[in-house]
XYZ file of N, CA, C and O in Angstrom:
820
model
N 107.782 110.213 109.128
C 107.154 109.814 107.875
C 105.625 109.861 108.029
O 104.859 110.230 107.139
N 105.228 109.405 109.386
C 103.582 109.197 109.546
C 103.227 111.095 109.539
O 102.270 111.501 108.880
N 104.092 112.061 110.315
C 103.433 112.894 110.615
C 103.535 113.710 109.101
O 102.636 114.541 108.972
N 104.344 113.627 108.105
C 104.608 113.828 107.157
C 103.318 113.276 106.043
O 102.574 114.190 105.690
N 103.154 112.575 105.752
C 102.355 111.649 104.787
C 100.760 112.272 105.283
O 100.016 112.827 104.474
N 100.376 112.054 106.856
C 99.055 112.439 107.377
C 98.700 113.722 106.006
O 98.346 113.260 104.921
N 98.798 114.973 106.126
C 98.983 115.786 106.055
C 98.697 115.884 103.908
O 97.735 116.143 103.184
N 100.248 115.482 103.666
C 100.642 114.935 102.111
C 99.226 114.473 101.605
O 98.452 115.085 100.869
N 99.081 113.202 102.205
C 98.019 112.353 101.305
C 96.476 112.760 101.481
O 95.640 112.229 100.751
N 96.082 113.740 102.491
C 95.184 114.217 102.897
C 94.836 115.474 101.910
O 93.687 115.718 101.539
N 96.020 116.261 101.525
C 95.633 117.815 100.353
C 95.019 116.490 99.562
O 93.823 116.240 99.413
N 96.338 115.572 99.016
C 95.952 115.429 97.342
C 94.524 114.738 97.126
O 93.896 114.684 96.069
N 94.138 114.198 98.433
C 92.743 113.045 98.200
C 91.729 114.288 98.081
O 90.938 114.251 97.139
N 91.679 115.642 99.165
C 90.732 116.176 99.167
C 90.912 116.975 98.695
O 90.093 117.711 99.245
N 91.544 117.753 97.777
C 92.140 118.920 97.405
C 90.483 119.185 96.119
O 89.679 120.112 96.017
N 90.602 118.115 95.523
C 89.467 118.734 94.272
C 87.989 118.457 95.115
O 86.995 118.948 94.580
N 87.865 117.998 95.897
C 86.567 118.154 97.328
C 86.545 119.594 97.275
O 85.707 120.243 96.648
N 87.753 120.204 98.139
C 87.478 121.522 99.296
C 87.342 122.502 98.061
O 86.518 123.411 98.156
N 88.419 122.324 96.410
C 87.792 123.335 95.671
C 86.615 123.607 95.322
O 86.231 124.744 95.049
N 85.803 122.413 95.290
C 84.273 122.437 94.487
C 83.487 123.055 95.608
O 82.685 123.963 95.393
N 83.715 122.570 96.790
C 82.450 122.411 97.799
C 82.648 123.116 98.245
O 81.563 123.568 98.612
N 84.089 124.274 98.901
C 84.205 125.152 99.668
C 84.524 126.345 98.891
O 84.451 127.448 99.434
N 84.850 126.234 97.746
C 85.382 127.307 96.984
C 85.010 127.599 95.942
O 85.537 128.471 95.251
N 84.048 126.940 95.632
C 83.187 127.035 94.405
C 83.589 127.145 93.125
O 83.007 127.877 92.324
N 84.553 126.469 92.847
C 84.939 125.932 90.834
C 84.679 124.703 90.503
O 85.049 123.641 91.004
N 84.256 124.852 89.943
C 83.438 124.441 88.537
C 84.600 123.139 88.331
O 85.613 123.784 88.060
N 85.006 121.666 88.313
C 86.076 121.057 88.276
C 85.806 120.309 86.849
O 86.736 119.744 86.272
N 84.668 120.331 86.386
C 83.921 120.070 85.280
C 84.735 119.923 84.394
O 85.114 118.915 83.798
N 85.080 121.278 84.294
C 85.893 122.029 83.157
C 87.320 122.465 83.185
O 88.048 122.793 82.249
N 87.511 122.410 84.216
C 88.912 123.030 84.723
C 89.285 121.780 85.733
O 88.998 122.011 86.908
N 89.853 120.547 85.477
C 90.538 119.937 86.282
C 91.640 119.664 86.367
O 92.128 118.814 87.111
N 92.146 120.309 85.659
C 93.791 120.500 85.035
C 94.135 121.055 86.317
O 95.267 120.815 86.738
N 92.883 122.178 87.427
C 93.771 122.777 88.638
C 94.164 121.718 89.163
O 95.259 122.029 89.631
N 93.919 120.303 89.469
C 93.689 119.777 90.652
C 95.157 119.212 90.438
O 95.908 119.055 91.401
N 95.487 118.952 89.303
C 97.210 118.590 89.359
C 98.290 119.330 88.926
O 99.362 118.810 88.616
N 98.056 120.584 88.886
C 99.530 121.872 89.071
C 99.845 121.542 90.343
O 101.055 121.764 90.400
N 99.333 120.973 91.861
C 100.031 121.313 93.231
C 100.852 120.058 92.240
O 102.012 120.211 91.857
N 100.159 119.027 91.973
C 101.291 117.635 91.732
C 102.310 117.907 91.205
O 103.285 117.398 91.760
N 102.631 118.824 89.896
C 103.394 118.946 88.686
C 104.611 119.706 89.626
O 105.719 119.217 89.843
N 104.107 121.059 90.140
C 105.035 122.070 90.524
C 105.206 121.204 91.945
O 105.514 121.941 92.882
N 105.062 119.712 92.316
C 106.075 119.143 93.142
C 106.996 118.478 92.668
O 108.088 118.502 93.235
N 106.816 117.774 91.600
C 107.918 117.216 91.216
C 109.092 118.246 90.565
O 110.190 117.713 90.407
N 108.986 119.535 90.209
C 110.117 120.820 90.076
C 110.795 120.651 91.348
O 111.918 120.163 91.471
N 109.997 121.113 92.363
C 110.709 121.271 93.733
C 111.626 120.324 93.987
O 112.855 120.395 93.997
N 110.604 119.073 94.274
C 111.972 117.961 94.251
C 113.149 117.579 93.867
O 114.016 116.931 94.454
N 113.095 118.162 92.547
C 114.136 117.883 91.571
C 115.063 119.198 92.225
O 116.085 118.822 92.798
N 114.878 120.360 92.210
C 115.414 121.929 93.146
C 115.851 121.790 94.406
O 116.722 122.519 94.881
N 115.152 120.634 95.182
C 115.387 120.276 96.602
C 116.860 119.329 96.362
O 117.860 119.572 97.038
N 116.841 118.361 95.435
C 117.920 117.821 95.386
C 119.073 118.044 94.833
O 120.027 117.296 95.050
N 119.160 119.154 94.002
C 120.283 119.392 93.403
C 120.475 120.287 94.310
O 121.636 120.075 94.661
N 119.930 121.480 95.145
C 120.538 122.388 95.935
C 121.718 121.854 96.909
O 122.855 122.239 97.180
N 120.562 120.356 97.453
C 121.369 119.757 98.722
C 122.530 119.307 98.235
O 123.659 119.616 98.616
N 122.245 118.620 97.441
C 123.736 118.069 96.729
C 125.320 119.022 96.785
O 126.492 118.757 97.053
N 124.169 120.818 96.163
C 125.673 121.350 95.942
C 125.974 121.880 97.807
O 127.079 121.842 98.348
N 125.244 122.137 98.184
C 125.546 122.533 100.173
C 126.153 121.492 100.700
O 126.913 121.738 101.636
N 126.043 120.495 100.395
C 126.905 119.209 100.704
C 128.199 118.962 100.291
O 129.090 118.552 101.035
N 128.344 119.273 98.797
C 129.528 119.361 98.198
C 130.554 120.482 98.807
O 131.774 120.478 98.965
N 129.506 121.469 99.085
C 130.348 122.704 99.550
C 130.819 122.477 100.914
O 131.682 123.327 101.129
N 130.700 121.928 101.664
C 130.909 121.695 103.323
C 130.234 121.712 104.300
O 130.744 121.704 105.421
N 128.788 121.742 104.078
C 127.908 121.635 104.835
C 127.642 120.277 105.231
O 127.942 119.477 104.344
N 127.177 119.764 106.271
C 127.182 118.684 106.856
C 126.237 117.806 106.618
O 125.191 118.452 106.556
N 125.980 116.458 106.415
C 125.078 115.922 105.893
C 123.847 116.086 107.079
O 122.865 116.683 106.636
N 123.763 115.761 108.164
C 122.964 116.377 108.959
C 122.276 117.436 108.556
O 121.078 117.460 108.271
N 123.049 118.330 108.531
C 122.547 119.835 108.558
C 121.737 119.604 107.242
O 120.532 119.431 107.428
N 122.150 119.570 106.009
C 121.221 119.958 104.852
C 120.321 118.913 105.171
O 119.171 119.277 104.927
N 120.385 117.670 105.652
C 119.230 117.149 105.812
C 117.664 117.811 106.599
O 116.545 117.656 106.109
N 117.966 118.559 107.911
C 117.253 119.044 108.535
C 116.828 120.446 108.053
O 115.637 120.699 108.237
N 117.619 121.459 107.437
C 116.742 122.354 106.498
C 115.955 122.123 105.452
O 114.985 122.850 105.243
N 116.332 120.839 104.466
C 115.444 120.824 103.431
C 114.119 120.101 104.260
O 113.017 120.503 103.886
N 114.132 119.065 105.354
C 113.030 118.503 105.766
C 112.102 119.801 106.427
O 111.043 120.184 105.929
N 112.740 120.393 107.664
C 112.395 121.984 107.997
C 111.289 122.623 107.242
O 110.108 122.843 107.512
N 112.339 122.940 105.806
C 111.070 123.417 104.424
C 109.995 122.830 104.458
O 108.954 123.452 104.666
N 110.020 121.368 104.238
C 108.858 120.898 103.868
C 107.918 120.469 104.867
O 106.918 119.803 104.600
N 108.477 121.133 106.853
C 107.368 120.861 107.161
C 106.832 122.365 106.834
O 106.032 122.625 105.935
N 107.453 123.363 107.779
C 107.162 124.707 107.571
C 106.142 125.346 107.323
O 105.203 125.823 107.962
N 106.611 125.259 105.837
C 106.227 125.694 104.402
C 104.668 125.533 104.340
O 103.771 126.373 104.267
N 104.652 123.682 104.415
C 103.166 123.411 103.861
C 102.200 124.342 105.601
O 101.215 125.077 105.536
N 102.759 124.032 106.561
C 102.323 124.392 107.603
C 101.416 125.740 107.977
O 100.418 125.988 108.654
N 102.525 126.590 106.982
C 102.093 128.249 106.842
C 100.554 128.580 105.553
O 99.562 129.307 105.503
N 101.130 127.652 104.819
C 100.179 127.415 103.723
C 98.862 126.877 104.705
O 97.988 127.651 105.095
N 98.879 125.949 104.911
C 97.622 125.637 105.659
C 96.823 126.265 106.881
O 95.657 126.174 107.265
N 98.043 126.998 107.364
C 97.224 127.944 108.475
C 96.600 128.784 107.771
O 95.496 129.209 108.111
N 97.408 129.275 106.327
C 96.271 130.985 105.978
C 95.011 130.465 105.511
O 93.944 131.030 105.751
N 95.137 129.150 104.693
C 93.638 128.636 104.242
C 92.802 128.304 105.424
O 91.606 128.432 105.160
N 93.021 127.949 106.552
C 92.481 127.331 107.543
C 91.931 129.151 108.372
O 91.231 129.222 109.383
N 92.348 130.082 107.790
C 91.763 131.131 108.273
C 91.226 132.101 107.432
O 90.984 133.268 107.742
N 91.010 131.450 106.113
C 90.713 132.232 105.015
C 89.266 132.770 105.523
O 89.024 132.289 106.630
N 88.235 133.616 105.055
C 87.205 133.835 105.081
C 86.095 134.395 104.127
O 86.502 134.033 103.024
N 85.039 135.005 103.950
C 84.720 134.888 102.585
C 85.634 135.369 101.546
O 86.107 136.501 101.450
N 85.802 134.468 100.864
C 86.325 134.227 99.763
C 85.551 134.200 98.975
O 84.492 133.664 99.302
N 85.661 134.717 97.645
C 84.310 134.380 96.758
C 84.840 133.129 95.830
O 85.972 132.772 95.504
N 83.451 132.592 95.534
C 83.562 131.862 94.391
C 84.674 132.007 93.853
O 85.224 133.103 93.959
N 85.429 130.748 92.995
C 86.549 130.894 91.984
C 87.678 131.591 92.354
O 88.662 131.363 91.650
N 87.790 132.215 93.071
C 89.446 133.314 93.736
C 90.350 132.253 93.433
O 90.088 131.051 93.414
N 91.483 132.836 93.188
C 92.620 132.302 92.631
C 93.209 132.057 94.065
O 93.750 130.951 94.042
N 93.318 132.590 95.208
C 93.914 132.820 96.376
C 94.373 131.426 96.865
O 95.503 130.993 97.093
N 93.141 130.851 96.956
C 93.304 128.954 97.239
C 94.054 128.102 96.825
O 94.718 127.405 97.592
N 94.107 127.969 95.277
C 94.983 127.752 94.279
C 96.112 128.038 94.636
O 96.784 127.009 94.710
N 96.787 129.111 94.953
C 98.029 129.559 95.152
C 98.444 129.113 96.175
O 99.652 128.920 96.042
N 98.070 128.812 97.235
C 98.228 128.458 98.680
C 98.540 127.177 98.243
O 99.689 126.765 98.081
N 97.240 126.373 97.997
C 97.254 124.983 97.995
C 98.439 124.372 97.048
O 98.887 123.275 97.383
N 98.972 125.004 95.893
C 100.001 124.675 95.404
C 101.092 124.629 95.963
O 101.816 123.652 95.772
N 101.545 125.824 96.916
C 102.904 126.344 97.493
C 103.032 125.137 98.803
O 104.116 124.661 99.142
N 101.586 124.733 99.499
C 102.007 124.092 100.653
C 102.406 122.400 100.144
O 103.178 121.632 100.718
N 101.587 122.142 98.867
C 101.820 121.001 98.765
C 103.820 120.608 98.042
O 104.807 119.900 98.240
N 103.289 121.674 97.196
C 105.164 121.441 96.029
C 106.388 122.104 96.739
O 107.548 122.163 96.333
N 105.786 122.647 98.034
C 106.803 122.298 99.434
C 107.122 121.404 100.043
O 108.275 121.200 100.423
N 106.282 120.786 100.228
C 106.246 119.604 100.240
C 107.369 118.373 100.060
O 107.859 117.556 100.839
N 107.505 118.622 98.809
C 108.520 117.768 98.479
C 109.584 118.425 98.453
O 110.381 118.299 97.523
N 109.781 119.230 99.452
C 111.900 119.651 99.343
C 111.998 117.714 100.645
O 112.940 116.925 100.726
N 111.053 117.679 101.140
C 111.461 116.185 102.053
C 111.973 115.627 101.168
O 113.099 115.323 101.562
N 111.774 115.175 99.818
C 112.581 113.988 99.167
C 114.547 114.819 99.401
O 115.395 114.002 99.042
N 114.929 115.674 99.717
C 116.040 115.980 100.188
C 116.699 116.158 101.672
O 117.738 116.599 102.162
N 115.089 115.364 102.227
C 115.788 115.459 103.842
C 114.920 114.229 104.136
O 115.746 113.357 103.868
N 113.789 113.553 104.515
C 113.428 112.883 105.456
C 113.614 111.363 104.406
O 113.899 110.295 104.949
N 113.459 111.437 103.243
C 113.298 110.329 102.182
C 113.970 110.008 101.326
O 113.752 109.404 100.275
N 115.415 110.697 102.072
C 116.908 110.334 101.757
C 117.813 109.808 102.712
O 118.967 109.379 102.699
N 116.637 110.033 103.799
C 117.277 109.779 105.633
C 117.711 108.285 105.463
O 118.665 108.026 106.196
N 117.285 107.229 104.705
C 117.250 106.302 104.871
C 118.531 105.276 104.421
O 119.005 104.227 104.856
N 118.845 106.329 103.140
C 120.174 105.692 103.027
C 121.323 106.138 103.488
O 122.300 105.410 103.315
N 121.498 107.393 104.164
C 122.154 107.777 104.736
C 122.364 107.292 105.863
O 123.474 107.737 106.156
N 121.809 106.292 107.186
C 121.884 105.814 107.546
C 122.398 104.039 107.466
O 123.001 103.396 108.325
N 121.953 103.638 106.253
C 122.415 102.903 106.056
C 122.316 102.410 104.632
O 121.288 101.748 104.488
N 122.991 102.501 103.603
C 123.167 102.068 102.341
C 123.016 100.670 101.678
O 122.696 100.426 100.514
N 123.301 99.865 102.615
C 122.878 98.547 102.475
C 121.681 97.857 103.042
O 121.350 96.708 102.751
N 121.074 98.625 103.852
C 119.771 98.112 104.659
C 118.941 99.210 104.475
O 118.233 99.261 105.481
N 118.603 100.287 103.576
C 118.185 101.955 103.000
C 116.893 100.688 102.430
O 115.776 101.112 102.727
N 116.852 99.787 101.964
C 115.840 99.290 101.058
C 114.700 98.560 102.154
O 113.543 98.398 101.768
N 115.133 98.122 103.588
C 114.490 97.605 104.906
C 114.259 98.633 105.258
O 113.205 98.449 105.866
N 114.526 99.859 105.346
C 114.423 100.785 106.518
C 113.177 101.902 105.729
O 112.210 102.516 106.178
N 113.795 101.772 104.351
C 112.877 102.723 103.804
C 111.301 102.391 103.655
O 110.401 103.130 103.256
N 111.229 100.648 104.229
C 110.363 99.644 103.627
C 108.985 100.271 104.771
O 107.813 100.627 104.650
N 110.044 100.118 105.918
C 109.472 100.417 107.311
C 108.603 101.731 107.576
O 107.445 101.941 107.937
N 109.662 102.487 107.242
C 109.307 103.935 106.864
C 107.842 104.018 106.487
O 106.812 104.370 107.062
N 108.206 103.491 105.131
C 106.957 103.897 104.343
C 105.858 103.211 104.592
O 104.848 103.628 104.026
N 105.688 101.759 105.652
C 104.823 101.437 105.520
C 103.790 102.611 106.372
O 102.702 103.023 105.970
N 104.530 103.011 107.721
C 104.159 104.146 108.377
C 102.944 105.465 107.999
O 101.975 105.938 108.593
N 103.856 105.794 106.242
C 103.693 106.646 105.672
C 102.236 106.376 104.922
O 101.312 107.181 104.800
N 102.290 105.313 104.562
C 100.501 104.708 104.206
C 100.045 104.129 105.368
O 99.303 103.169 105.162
N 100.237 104.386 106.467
C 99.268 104.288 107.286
C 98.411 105.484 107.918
O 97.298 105.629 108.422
N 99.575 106.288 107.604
C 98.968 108.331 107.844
C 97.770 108.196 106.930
O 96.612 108.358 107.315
N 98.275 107.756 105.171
C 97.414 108.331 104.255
C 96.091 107.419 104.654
O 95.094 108.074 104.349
N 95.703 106.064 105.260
C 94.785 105.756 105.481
C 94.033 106.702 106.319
O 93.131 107.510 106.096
N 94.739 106.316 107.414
C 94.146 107.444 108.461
C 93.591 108.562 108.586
O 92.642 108.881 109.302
N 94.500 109.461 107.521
C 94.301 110.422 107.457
C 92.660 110.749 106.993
O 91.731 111.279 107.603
N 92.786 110.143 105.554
C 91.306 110.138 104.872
C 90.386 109.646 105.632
O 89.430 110.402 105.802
N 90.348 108.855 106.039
C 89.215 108.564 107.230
C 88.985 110.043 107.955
O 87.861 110.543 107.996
N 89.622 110.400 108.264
C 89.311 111.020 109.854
C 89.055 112.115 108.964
O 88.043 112.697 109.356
N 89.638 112.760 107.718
C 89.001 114.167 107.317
C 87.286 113.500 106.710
O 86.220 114.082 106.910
N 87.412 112.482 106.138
C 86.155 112.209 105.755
C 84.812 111.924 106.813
O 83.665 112.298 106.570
N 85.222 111.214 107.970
C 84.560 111.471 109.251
C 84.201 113.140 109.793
O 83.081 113.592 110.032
N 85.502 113.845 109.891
C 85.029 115.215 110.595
C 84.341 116.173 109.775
O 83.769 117.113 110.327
N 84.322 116.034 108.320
C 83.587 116.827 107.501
C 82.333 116.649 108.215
O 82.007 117.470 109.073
N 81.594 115.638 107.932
C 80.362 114.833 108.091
C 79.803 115.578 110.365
O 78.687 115.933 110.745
N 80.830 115.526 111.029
C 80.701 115.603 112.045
C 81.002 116.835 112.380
O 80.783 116.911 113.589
N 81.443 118.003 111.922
C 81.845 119.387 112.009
C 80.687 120.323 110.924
O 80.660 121.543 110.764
N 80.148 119.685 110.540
C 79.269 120.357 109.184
C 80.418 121.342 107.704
O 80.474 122.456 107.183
N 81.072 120.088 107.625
C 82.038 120.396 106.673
C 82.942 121.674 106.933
O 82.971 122.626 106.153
N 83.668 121.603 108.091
C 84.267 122.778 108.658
C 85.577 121.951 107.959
O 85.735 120.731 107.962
N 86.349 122.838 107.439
C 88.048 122.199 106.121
C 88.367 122.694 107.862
O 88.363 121.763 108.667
N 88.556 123.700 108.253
C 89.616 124.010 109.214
C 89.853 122.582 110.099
O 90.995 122.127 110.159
N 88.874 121.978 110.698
C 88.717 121.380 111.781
C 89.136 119.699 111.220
O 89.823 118.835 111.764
N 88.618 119.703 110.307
C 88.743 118.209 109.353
C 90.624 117.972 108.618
O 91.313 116.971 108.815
N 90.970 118.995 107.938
C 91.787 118.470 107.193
C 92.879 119.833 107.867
O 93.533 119.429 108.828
N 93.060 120.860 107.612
C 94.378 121.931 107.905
C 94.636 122.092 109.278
O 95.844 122.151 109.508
N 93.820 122.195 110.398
C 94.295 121.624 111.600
C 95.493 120.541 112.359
O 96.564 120.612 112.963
N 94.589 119.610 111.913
C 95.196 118.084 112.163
C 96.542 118.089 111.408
O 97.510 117.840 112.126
N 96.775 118.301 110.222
C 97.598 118.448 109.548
C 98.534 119.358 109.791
O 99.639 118.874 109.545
N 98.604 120.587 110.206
C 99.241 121.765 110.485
C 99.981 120.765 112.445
O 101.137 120.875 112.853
N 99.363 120.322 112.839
C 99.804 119.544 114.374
C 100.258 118.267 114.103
O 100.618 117.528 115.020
N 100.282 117.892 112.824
C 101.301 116.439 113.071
C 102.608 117.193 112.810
O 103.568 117.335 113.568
N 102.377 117.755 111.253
C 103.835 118.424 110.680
C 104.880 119.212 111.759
O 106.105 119.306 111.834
N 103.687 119.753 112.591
C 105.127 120.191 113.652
C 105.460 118.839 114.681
O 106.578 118.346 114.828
N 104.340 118.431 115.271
C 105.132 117.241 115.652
C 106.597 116.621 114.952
O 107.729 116.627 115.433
N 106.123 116.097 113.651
C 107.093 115.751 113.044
C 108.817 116.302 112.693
O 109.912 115.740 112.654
N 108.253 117.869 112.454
C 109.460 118.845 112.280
C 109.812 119.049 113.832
O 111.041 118.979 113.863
N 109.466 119.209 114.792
C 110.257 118.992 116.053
C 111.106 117.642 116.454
O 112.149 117.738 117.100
N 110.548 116.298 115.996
C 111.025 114.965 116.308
C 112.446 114.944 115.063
O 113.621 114.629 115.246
N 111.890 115.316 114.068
C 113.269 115.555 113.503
C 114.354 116.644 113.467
O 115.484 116.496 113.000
N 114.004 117.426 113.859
C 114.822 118.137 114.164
C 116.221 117.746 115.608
O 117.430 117.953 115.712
N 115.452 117.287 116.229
C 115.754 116.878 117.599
C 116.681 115.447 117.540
O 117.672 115.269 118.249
N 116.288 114.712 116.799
C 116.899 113.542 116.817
C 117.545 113.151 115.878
O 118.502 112.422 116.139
N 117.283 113.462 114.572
C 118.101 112.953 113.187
C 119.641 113.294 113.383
O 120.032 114.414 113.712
N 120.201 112.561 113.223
C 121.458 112.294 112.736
C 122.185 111.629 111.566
O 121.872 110.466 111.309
N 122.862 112.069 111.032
C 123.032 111.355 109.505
C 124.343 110.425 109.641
O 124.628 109.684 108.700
N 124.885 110.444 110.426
C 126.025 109.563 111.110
C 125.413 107.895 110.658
O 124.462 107.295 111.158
N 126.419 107.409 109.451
C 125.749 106.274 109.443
C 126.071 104.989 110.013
O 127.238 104.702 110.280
N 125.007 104.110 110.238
C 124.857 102.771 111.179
C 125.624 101.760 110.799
O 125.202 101.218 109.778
N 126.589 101.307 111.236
C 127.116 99.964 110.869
C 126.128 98.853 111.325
O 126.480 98.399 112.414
N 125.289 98.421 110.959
C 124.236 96.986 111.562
C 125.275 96.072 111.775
O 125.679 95.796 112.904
N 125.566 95.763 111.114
C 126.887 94.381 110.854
C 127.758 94.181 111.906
O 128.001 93.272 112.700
N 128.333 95.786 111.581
C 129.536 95.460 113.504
C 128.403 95.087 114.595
O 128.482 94.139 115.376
N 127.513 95.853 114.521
C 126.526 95.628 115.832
C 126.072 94.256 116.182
O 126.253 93.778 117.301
N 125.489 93.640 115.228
C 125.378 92.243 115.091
C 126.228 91.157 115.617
O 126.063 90.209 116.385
N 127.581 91.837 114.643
C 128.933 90.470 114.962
C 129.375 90.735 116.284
O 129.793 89.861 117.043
N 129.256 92.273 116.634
C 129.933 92.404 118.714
C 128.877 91.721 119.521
O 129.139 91.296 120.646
N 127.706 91.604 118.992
C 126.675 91.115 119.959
C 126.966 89.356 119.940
O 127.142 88.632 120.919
N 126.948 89.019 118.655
C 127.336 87.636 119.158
C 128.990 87.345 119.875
O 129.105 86.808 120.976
N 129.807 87.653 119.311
C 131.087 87.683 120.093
C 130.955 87.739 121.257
O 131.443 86.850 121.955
N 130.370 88.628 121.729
C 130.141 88.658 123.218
C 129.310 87.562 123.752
O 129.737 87.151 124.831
N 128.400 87.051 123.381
C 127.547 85.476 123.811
C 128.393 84.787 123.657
O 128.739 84.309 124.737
N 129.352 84.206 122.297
C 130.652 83.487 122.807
C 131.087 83.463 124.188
O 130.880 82.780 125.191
N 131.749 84.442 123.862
C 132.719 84.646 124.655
C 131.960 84.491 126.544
O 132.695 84.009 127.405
N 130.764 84.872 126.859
C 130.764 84.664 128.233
C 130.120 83.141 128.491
O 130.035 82.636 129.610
N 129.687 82.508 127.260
C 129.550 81.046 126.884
C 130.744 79.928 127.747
O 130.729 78.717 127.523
């Protein structure tokens, strides 16, 4: 969730920054760009979840669709951020940015069909504690995050590569390796776990 969110909350804070200052539009007049990445995420999401739904229905394993749709959304934004992070003159206004910056972010959200569904799948009755946990995680990236791109601008002479698509491009795989590796959708009984643990203090009582 942290290496996820870093990344997330970092486009959307700086996204109308790197257009003005690095890419030169005009936001004056045109700020309607700065929320198409937002709009064409909530499509995805909605695309991310009905797909999984029917791969699930069909016999695919809850595991499994969990870890491709999360996969996507590290990927995706990942590839997106490397080509901007190597873009070069670009002129003024190019649409090129725009396109990128949309695709990595409203990729983004195929996770609401894998990492931010993880929670009840594990456990349905404790999905509302776990997700709590989760997320506090997840605003602790977005603090973080903004700090540290707002620090390295200032300390890199406003280098985007080094400040914001870097850092970001190295949590997301962090993240997409840790989940990949470990998620399991096999869900937790807390309860048995709980009641065998005391039974057993009984009992050697």
């Amino acid at each position: 969730h942290f290496c996820h969110d870093f990344g997330g909350y970092a486009l959307l804070t700086w996204t109308p920054t790197y257009l003005n200052k690095a890419m030169g539009y005009d936001l004056t007049g045109s700020s309607e760009l700065t929320v198409i990445p937002s709009v064409c995420a909530v499509a995805v999401a909605a695309m991310a979840g009905t797909a999984a739904d029917h791969l699930h229905a069909n016999g695919m394993s809850l595991t499994t669709v969990r870890k491709i749709f999360q996969s996507l959304g590290f990927f995706i934004p990942c590839l997106m951020l490397g080509l901007l992070a190597n873009m070069s003159d670009v002129e003024p206004g190019s649409v090129m940015p725009i396109i990128l910056l949309t695709v990595g972010i409203a990729s983004g959200a195929c996770s609401y069909a894998g990492l931010y569904s993880s929670h009840a799948d594990l456990s349905a009755k404790y999905s509302g504690i776990v997700n709590g946990v989760s997320t506090t995680f997840g605003a602790l990236a977005g603090v973080c995050s903004n700090a540290y791109v707002g620090y390295a601008l200032k300390a890199t002479d406003s280098n985007w590569a080094l400040a914001l698509f870097l850092p970001s491009i190295g949590l997301y795989l962090v993240g997409w390796l840790v989940y990949l590796v470990l998620y399991d959708a096999t869900p937790i009984d807390w309860d048995k776990e709980t009641n065998s643990t005391g039974d057993a203090t009984v009992e050697s009582t």
